Short mmCIF file of N, CA and C in Angstrom, two decimals:
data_model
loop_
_atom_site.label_atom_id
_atom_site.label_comp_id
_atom_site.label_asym_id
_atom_site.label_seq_id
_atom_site.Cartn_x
_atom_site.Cartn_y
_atom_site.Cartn_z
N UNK A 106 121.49 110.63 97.66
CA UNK A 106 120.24 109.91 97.45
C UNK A 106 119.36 110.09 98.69
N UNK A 107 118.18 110.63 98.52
CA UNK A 107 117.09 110.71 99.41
C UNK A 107 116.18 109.54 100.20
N UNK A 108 116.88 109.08 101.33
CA UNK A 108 116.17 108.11 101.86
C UNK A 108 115.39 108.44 103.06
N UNK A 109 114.02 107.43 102.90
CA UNK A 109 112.80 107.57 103.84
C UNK A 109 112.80 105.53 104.48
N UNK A 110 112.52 106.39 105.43
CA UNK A 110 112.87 105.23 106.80
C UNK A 110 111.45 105.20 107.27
N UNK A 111 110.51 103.62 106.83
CA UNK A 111 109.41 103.69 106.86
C UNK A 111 109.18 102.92 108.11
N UNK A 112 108.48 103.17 109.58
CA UNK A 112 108.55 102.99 110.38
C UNK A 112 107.31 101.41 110.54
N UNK A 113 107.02 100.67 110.65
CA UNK A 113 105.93 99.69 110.49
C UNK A 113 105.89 99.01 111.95
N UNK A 114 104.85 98.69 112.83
CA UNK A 114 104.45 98.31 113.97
C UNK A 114 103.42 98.80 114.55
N UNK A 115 102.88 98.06 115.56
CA UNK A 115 101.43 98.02 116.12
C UNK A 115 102.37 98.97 117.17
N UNK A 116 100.75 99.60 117.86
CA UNK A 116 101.28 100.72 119.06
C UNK A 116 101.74 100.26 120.14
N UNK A 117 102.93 100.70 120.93
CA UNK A 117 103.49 100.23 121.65
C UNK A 117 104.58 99.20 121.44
N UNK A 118 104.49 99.25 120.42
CA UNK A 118 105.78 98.09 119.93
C UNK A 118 106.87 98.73 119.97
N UNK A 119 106.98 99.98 119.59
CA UNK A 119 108.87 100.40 120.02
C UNK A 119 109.19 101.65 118.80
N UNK A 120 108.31 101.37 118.26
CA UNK A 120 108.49 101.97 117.05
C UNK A 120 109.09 103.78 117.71
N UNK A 121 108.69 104.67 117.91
CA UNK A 121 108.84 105.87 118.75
C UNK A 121 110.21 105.82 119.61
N UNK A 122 110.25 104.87 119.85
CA UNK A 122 111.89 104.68 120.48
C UNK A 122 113.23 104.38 119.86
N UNK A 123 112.60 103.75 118.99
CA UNK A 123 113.61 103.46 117.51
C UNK A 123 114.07 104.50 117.08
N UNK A 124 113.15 105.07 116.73
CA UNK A 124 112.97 106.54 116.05
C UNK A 124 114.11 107.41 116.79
N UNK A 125 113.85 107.68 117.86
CA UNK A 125 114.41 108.86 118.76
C UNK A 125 115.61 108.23 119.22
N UNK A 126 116.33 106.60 119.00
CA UNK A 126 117.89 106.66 118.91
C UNK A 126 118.32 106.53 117.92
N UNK A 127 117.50 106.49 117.18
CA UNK A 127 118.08 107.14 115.23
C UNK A 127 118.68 108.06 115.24
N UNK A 128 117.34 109.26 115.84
CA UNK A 128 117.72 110.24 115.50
C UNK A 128 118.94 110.76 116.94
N UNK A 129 118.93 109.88 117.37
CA UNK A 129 119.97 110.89 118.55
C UNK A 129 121.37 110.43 118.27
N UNK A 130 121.47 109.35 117.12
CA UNK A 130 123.05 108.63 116.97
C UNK A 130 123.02 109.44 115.31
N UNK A 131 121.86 109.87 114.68
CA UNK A 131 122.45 110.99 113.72
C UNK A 131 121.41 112.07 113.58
N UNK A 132 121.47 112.73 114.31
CA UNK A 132 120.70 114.23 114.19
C UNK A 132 120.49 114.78 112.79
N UNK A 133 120.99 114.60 111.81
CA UNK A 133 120.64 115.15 110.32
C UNK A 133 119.87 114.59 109.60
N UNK A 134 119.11 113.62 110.37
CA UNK A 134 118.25 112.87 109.66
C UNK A 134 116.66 113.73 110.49
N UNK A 135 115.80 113.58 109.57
CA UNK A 135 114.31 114.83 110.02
C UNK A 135 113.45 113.69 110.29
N UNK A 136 112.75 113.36 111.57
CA UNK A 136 112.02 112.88 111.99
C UNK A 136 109.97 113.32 111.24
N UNK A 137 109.43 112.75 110.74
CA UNK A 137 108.39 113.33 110.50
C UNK A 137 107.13 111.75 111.45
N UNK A 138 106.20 112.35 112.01
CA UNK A 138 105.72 111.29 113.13
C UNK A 138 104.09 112.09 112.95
N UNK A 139 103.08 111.05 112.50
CA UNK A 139 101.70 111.14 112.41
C UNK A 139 101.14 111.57 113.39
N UNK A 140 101.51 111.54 114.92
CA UNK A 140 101.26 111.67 116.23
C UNK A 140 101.50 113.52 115.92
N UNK A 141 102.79 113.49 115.71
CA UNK A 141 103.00 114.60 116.18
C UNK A 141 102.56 116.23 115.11
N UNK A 142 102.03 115.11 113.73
CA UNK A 142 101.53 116.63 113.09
C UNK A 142 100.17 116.54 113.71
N UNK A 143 99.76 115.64 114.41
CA UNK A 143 97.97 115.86 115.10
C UNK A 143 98.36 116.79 116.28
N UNK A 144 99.33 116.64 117.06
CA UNK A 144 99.33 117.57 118.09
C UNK A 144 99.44 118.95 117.13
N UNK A 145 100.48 119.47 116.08
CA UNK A 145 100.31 120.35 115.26
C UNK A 145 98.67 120.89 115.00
N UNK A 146 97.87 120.01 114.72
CA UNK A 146 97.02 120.44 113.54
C UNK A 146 95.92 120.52 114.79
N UNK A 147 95.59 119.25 115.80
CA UNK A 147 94.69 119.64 116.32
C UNK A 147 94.63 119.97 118.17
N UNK A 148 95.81 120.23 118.45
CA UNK A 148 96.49 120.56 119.65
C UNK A 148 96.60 119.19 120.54
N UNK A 149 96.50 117.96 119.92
CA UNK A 149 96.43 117.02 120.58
C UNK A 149 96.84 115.49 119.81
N UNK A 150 97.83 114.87 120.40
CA UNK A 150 98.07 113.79 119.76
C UNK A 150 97.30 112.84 119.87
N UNK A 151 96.27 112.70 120.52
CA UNK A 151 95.01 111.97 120.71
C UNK A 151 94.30 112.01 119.86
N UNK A 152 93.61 113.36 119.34
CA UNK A 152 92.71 113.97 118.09
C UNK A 152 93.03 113.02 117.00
N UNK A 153 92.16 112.32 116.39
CA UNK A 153 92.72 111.85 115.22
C UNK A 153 92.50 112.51 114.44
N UNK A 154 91.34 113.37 114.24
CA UNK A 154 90.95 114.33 112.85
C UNK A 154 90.63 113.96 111.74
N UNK A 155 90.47 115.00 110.83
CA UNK A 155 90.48 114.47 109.60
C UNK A 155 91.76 114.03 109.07
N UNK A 156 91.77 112.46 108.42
CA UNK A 156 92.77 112.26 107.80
C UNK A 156 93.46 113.20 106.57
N UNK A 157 92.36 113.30 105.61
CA UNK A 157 92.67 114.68 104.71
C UNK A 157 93.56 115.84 105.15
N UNK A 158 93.80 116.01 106.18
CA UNK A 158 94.61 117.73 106.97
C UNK A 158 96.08 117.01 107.14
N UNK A 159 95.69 115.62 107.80
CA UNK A 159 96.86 115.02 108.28
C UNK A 159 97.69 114.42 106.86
N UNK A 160 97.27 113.42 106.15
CA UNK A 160 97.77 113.73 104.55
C UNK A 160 98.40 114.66 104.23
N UNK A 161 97.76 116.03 103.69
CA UNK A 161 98.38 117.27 103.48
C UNK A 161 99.78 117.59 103.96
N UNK A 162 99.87 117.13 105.50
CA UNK A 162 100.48 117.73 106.42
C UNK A 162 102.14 116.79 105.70
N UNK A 163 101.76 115.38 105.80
CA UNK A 163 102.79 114.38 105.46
C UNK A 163 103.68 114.82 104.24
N UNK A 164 102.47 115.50 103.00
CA UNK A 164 103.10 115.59 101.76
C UNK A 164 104.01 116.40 101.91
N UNK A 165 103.37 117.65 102.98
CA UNK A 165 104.38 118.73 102.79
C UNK A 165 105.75 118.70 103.09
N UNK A 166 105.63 117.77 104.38
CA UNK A 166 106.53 117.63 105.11
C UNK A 166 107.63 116.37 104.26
N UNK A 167 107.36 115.67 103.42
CA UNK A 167 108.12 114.50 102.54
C UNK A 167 108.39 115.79 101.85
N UNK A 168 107.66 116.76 101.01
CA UNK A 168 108.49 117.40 99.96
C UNK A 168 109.64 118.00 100.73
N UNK A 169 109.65 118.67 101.91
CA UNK A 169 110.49 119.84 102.42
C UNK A 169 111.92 118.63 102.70
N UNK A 170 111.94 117.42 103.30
CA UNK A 170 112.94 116.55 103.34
C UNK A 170 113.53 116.43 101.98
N UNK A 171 112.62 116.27 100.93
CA UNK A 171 113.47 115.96 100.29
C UNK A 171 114.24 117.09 99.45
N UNK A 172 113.31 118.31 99.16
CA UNK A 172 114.11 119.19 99.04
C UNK A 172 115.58 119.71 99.65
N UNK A 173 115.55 119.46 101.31
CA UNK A 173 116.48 119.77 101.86
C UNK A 173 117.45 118.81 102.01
N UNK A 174 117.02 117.47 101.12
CA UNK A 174 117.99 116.61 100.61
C UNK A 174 118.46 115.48 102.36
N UNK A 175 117.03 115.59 102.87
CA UNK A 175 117.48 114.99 104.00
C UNK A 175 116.75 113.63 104.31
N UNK A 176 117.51 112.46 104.99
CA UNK A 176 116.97 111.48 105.51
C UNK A 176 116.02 111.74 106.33
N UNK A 177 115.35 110.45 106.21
CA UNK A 177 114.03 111.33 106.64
C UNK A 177 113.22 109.72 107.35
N UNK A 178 112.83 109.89 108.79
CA UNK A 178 111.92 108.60 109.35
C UNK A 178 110.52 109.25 109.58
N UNK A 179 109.70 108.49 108.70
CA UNK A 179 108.46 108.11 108.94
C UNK A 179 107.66 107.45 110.47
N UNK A 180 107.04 108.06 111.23
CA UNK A 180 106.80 107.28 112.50
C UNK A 180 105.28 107.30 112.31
N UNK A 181 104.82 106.08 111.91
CA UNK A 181 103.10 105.57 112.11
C UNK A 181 103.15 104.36 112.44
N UNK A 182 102.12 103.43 112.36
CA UNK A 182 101.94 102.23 112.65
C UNK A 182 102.05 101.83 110.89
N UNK A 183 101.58 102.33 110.04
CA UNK A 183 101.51 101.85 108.71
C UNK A 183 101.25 100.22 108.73
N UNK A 184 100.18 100.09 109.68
CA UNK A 184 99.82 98.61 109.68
C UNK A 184 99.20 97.67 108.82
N UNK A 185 98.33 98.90 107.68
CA UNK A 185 97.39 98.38 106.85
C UNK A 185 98.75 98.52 105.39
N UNK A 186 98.40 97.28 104.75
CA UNK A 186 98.80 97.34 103.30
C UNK A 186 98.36 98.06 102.29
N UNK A 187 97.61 98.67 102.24
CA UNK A 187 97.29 99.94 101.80
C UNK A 187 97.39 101.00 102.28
N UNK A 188 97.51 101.38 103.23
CA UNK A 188 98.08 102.36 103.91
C UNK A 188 99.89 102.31 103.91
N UNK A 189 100.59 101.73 103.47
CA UNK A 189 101.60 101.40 103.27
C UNK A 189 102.07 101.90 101.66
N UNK A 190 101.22 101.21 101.05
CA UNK A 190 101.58 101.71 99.99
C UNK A 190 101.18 102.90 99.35
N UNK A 191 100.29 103.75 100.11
CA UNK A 191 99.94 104.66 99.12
C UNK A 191 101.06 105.75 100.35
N UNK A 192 101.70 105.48 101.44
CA UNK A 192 102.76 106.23 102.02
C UNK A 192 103.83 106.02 100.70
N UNK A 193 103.98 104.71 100.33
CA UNK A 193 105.56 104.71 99.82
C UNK A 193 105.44 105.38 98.01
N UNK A 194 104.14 105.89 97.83
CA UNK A 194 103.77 106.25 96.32
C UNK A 194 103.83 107.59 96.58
N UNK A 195 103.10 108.11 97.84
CA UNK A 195 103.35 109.30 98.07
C UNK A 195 105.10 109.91 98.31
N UNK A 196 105.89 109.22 99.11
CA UNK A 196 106.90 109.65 98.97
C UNK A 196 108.28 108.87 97.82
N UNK A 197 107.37 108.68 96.81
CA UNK A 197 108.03 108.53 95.63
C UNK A 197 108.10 109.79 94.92
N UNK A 198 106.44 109.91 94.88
CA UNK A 198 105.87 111.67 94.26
C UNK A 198 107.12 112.31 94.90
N UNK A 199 107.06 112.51 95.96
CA UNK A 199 108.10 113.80 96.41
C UNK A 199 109.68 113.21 96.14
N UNK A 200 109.58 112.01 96.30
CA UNK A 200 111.44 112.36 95.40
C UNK A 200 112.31 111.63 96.25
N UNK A 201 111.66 111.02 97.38
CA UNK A 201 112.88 109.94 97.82
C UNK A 201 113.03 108.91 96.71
N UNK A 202 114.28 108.45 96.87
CA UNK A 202 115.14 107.24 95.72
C UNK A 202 115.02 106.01 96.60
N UNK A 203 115.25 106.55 98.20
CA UNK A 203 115.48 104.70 98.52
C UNK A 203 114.11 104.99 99.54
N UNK A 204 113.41 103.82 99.92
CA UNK A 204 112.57 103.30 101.14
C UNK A 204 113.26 102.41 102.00
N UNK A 205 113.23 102.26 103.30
CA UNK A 205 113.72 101.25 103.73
C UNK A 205 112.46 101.09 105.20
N UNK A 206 111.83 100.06 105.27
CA UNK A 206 110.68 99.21 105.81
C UNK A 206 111.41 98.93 107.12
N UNK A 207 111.74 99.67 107.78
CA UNK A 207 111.77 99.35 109.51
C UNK A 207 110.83 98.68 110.42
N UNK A 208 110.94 97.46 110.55
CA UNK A 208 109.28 96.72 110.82
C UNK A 208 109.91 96.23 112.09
N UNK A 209 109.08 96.44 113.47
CA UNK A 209 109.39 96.55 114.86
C UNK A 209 108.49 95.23 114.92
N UNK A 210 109.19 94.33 115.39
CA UNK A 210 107.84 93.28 115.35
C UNK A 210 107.87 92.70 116.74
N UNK A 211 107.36 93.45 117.91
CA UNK A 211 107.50 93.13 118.93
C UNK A 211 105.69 92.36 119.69
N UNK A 212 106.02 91.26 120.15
CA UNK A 212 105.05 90.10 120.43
C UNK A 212 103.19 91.03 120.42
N UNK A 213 102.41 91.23 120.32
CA UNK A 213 100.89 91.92 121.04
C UNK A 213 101.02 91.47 122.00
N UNK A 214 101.07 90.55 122.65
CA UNK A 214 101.21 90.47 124.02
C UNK A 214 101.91 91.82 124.75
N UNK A 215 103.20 92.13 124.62
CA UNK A 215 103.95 93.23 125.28
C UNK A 215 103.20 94.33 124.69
N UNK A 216 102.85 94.62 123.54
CA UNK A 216 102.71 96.06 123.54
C UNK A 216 101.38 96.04 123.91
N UNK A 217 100.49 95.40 124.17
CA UNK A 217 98.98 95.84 124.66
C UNK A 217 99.65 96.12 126.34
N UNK A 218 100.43 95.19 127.02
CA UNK A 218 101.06 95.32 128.30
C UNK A 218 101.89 96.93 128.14
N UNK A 219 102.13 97.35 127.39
CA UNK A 219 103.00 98.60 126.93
C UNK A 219 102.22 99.56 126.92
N UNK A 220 101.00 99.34 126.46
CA UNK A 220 99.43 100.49 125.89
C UNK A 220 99.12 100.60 127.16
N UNK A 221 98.34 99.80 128.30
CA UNK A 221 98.18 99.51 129.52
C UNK A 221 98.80 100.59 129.98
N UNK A 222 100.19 101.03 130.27
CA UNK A 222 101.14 101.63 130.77
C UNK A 222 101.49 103.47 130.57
N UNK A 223 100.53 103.42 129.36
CA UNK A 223 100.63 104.61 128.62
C UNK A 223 99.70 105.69 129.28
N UNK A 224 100.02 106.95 129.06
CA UNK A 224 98.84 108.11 129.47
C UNK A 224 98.22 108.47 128.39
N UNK A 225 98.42 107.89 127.00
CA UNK A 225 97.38 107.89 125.73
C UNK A 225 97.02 106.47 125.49
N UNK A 226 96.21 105.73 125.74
CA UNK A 226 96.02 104.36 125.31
C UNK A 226 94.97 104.58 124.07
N UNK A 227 95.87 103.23 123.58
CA UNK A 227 94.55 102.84 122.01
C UNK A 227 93.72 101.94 122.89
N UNK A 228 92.41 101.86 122.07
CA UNK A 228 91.77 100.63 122.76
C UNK A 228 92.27 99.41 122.33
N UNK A 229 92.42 98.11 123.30
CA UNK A 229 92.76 97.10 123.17
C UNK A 229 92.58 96.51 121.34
N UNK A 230 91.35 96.33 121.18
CA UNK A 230 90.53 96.23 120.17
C UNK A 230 91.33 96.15 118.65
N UNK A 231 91.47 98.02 118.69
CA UNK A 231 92.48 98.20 117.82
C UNK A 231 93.80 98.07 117.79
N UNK A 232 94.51 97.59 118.87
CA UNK A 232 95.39 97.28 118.98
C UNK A 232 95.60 95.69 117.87
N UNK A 233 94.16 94.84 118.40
CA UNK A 233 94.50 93.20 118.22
C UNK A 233 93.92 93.25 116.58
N UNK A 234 93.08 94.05 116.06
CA UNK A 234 92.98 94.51 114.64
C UNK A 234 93.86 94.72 113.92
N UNK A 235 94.87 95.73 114.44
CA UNK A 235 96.08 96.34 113.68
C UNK A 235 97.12 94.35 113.62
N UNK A 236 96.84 94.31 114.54
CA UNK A 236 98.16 93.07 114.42
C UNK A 236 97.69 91.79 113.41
N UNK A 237 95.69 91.61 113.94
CA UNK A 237 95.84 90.44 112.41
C UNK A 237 96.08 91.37 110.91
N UNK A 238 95.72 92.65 110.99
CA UNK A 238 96.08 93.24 109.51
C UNK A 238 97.73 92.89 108.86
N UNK A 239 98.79 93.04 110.49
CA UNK A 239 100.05 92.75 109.89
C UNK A 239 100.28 91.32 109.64
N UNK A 240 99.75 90.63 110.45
CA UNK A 240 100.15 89.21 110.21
C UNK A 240 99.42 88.74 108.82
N UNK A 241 97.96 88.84 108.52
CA UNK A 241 97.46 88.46 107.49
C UNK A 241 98.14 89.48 105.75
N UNK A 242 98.66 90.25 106.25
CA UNK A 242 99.55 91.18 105.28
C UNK A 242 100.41 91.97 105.87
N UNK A 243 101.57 91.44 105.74
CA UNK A 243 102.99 91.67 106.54
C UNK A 243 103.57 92.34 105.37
N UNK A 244 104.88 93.41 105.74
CA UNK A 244 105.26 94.02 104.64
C UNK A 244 106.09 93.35 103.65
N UNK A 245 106.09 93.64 102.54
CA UNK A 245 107.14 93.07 101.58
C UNK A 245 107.47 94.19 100.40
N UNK A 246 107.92 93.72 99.92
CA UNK A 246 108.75 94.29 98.42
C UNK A 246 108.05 94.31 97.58
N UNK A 247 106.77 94.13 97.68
CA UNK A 247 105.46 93.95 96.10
C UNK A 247 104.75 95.63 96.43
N UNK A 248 104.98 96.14 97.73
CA UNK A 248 104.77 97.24 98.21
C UNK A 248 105.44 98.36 97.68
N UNK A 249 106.44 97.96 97.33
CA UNK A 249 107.47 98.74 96.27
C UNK A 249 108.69 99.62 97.34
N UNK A 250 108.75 98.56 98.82
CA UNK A 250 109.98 99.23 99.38
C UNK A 250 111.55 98.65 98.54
N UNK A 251 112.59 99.32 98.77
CA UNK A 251 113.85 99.11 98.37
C UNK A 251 114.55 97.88 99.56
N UNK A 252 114.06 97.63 100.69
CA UNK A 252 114.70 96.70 101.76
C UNK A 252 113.75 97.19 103.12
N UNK A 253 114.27 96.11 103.83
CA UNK A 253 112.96 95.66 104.48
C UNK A 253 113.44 95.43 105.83
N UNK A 254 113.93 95.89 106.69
CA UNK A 254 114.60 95.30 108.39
C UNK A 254 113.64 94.94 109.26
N UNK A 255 113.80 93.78 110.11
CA UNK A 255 112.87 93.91 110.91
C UNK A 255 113.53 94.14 112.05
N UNK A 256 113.25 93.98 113.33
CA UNK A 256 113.52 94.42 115.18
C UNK A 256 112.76 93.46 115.51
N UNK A 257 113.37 92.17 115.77
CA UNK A 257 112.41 91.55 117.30
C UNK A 257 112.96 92.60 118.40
N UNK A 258 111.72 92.45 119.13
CA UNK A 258 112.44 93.45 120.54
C UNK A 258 113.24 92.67 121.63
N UNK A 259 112.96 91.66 121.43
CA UNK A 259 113.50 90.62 122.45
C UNK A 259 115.35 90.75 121.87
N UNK A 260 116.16 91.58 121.16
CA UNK A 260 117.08 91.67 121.41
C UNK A 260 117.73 93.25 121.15
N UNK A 261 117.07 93.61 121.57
CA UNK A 261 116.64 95.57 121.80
C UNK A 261 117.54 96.30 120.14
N UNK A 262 117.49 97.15 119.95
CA UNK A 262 118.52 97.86 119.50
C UNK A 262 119.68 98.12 119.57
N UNK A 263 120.21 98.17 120.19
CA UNK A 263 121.40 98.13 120.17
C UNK A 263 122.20 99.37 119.73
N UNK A 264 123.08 99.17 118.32
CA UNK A 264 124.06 100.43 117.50
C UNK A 264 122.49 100.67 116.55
N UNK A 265 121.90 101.25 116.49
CA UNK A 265 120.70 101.61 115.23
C UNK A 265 121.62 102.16 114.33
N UNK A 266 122.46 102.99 113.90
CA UNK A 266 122.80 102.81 113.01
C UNK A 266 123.42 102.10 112.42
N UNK A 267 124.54 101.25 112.94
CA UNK A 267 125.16 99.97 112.47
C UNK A 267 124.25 98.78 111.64
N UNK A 268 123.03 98.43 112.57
CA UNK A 268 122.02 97.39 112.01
C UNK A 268 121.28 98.34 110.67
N UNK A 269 121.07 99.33 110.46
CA UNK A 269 120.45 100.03 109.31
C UNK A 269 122.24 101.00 108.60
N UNK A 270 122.42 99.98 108.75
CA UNK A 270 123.70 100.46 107.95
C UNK A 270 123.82 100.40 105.93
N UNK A 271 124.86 100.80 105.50
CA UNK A 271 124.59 100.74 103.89
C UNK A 271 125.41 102.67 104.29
N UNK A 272 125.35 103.17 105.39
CA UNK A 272 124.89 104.54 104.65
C UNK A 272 123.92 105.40 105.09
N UNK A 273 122.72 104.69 105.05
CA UNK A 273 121.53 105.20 105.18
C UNK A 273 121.45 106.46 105.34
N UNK A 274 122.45 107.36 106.13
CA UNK A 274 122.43 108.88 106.63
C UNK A 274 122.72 109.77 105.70
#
């Protein structure tokens, strides 16, 4: 069964770190990260571009996972509820069976202190935008994920695969 590991959090929340001890406690799982098809498409993970190229880029990349029958993490902020769901419709189209809603819910306070720290910063702004979007529409199951984890950060990760356990790999 083809599962997609939907990454959900404001920038700087952890989300990117999650990700990369996922993937380092099971390497057969295919990382696909919004950041990183912009460095692809427009030599820069900064570039936001046209969303349209970057789309494209996602579909292709959900079909080729699932073709190759592989787990597969999603890395965006997917902060907006619509932007959420038309990710989890899109990778229905391509053929994952399970979703599972990885939601990093670490304080705005730390991650604007986290953005601060960064050599790509978002502006503050959008930072405190993205967070009333999650709080005023937080993810759920009407979204049409299969299960839903969250991460306070205040008690780190730990075994990532143990806590997203079932299988998942």
């Amino acid at each position: 069964m083809t599962k997609l590991f939907l990454l959900i959090g404001l920038p700087g929340s952890g989300k990117s770190t999650l990700a990369k001890q996922l993937m380092a406690q099971c390497p057969q799982m295919q990382l696909i990260s919004t950041d990183a098809i912009r460095g692809q498409l427009f030599s820069s993970e900064a570039t936001q571009g046209p969303w349209l190229l970057i789309w494209r880029e996602v579909k292709r990349e959900f079909q080729q996972a699932v073709a190759a029958d592989k787990t597969t993490i999603f890395d965006a902020t997917n902060a907006q509820r619509r932007q959420r769901r038309e990710v989890i419709a899109l990778a229905r189209e391509a053929g994952f069976r399970q979703i599972i809603g990885l939601w990093v819910k670490t304080p705005v306070w730390l991650c604007l202190a986290r953005n601060q720290k960064r050599e790509r910063q978002v502006p503050p702004k959008i930072i405190w935008r993205m967070y009333r979007q999650l709080r005023d529409a937080p993810p759920s199951f009407e979204e049409g994920i299969d299960d839903l984890i969250c991460f306070p950060d205040k008690r780190g990760y730990g075994n990532c695969t143990r806590v997203v356990s079932g299988n998942h790999t």
